[in-house]
CSV table of N, CA and C in Angstrom, one decimal:
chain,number,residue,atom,x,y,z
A,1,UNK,N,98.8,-206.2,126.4
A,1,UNK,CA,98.4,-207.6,126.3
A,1,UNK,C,98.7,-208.3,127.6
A,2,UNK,N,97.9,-208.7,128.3
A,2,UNK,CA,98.1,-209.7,129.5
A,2,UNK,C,98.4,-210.9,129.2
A,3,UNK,N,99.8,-211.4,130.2
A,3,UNK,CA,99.7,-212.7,129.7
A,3,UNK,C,99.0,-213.6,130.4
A,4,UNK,N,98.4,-213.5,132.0
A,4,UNK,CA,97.8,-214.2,132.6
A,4,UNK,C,96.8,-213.5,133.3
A,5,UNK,N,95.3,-214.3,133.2
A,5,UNK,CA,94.0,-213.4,133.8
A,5,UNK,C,94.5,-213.4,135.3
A,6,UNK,N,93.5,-212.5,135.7
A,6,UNK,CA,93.8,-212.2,137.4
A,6,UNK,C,92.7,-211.9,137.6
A,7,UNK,N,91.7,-212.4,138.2
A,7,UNK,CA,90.1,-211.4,138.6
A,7,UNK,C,90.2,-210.4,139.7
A,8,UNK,N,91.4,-210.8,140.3
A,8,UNK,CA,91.1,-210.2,141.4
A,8,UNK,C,92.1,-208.8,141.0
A,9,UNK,N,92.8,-209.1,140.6
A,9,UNK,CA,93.8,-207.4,140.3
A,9,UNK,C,92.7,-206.6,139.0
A,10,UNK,N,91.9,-207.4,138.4
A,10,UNK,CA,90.7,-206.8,137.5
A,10,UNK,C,89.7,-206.3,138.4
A,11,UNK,N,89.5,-206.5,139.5
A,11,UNK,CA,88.1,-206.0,140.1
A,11,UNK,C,89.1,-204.8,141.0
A,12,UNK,N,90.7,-205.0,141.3
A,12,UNK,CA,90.8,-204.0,141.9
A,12,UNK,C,91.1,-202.3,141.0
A,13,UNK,N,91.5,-203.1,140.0
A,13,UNK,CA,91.5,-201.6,138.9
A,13,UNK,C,90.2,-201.4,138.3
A,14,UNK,N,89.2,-202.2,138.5
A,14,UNK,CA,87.5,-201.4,138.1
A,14,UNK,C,87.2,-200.7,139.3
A,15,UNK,N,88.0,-200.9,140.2
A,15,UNK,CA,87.2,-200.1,141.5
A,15,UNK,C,88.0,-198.7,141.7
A,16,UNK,N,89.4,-199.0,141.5
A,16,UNK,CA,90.3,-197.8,141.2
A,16,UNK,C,89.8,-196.5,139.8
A,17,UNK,N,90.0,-197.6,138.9
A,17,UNK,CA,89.0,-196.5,137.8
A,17,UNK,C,87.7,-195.7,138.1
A,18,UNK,N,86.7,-196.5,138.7
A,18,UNK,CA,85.4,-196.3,139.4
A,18,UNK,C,85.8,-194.6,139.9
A,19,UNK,N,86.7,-195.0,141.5
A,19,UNK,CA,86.9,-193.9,142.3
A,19,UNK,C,87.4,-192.7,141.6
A,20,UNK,N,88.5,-192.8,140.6
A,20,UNK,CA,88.7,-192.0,139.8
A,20,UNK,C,87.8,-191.1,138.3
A,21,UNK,N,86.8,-191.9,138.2
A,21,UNK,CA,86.4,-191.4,137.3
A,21,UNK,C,85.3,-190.4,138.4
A,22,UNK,N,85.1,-190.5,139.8
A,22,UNK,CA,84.3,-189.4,140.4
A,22,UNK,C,84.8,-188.8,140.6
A,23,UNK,N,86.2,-188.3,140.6
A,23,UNK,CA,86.5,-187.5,140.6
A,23,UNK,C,87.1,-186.6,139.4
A,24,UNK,N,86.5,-187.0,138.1
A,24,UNK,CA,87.0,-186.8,137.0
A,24,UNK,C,88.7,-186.6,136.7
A,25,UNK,N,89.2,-187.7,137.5
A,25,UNK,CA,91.0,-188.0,136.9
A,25,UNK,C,91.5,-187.2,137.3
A,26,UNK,N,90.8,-186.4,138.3
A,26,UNK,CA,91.9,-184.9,139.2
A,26,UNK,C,92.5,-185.6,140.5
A,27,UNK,N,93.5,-186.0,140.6
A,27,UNK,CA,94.3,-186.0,141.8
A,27,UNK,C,93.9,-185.4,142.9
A,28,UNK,N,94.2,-184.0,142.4
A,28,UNK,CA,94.2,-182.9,143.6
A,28,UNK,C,92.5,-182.8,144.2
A,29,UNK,N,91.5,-182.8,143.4
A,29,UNK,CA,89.9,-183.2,143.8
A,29,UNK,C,89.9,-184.3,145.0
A,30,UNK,N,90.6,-185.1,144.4
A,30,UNK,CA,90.6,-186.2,145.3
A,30,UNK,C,90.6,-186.1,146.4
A,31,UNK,N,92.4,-186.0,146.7
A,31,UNK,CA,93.0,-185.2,148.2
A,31,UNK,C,92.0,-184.4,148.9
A,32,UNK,N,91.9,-183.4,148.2
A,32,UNK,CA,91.0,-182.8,148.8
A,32,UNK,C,90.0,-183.0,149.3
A,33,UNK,N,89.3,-184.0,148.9
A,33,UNK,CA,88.2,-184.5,149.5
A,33,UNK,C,88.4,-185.8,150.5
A,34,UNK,N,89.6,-186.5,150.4
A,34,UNK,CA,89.5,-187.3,151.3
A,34,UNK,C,90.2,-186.3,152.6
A,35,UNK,N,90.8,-185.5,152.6
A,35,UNK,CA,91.2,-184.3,153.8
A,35,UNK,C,89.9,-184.2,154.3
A,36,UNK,N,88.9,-183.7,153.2
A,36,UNK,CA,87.3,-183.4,154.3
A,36,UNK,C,87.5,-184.3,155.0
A,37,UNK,N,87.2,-185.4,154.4
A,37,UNK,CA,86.2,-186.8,154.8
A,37,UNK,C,87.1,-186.9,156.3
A,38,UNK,N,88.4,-186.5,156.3
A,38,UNK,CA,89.3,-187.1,157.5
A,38,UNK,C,88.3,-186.0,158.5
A,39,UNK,N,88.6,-184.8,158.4
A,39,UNK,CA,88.2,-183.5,159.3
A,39,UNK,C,86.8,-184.0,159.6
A,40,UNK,N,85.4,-184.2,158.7
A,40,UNK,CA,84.1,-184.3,159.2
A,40,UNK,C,84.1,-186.2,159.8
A,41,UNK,N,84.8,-186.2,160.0
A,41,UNK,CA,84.9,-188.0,160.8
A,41,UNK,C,86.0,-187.8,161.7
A,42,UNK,N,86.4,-187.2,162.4
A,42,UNK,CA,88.0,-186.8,163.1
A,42,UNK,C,87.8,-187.6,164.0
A,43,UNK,N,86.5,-187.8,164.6
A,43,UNK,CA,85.9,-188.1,165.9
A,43,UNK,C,86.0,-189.7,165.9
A,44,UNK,N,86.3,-190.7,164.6
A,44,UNK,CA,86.2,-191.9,164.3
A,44,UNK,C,87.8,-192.3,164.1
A,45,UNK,N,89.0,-191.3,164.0
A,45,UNK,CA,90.2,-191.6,163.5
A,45,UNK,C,90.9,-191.7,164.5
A,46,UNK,N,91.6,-193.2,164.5
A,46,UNK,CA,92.2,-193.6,165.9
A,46,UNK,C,93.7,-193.1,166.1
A,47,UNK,N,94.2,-192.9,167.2
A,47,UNK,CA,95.9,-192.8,167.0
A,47,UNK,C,96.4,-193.9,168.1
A,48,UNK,N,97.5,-194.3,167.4
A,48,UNK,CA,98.1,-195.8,168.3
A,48,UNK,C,98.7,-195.3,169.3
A,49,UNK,N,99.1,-195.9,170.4
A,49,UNK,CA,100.6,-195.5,171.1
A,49,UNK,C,101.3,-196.6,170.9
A,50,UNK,N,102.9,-196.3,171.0
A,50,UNK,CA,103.5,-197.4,170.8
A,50,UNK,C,103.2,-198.4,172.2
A,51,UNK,N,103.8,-199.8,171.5
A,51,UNK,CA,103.1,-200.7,173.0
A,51,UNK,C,104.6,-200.5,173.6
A,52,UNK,N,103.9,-201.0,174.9
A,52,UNK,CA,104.4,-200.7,175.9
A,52,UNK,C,106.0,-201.7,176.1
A,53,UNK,N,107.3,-200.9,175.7
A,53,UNK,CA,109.0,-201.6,175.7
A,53,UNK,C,108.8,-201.8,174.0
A,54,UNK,N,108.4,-201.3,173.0
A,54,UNK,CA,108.8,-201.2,172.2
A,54,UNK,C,109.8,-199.7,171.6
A,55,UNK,N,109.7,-199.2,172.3
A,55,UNK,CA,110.9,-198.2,171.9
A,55,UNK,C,112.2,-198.9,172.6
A,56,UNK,N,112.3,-199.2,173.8
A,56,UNK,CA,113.2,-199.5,174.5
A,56,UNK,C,114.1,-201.3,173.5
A,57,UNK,N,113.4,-201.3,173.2
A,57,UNK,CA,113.9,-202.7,171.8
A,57,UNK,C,114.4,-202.1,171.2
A,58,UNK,N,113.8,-200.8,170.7
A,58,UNK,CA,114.3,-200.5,169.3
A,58,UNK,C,115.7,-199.3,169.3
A,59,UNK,N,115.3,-198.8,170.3
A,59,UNK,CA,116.6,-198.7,171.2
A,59,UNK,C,117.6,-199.6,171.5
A,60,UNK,N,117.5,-200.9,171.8
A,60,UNK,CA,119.0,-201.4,171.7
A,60,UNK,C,119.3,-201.8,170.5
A,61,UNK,N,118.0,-201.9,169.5
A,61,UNK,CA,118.4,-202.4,167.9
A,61,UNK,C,119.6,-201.5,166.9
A,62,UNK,N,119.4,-200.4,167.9
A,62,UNK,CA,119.9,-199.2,166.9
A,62,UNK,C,121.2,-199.3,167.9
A,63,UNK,N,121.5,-199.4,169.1
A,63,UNK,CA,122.6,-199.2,169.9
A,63,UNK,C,123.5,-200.6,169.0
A,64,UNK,N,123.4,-201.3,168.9
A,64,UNK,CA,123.5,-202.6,168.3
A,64,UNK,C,124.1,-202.1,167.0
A,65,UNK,N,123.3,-201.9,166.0
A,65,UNK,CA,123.7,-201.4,165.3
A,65,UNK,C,125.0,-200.5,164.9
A,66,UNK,N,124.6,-199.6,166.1
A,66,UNK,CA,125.6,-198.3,166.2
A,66,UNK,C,126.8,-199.0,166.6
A,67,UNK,N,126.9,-200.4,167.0
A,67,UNK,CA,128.3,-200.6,167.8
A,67,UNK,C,129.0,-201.7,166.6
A,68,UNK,N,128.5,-202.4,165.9
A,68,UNK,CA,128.5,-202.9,164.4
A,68,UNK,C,129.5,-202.1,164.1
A,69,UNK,N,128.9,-200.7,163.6
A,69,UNK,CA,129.1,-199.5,162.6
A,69,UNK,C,130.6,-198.9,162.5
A,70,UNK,N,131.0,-198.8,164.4
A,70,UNK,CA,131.9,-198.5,164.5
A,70,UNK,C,132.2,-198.5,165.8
């Protein structure tokens, strides 16, 4: 029983259900098919680099850290 309507968390589980019911409730179907979809589009899947002195931050965050610690 719900205690309070939501349209929007309702239209996101009709679309969840949706996706799942094409794949007839198999998990593993799924995966597998969104693995294709990644491999026949590879050409469209971006990879970031970190920006530029963001390691070096996160490097002193952790040195910082580390000197906290002990």
């Amino acid at each position: 029983m719900k205690k309070h309507a939501d349209p929007g968390m309702d239209e996101v589980r009709a679309a969840r259900m949706e996706v799942s019911e094409r794949y007839g409730h198999n998990i593993d179907r799924m995966l597998a098919d969104h693995v294709k979809q990644q491999e026949n589009y590879a050409n469209r899947l971006v990879t970031l680099k970190p920006a530029h002195g963001r390691r070096r931050s996160s490097h002193r965050a952790a040195k910082k850290q580390a000197a906290l610690a002990g």
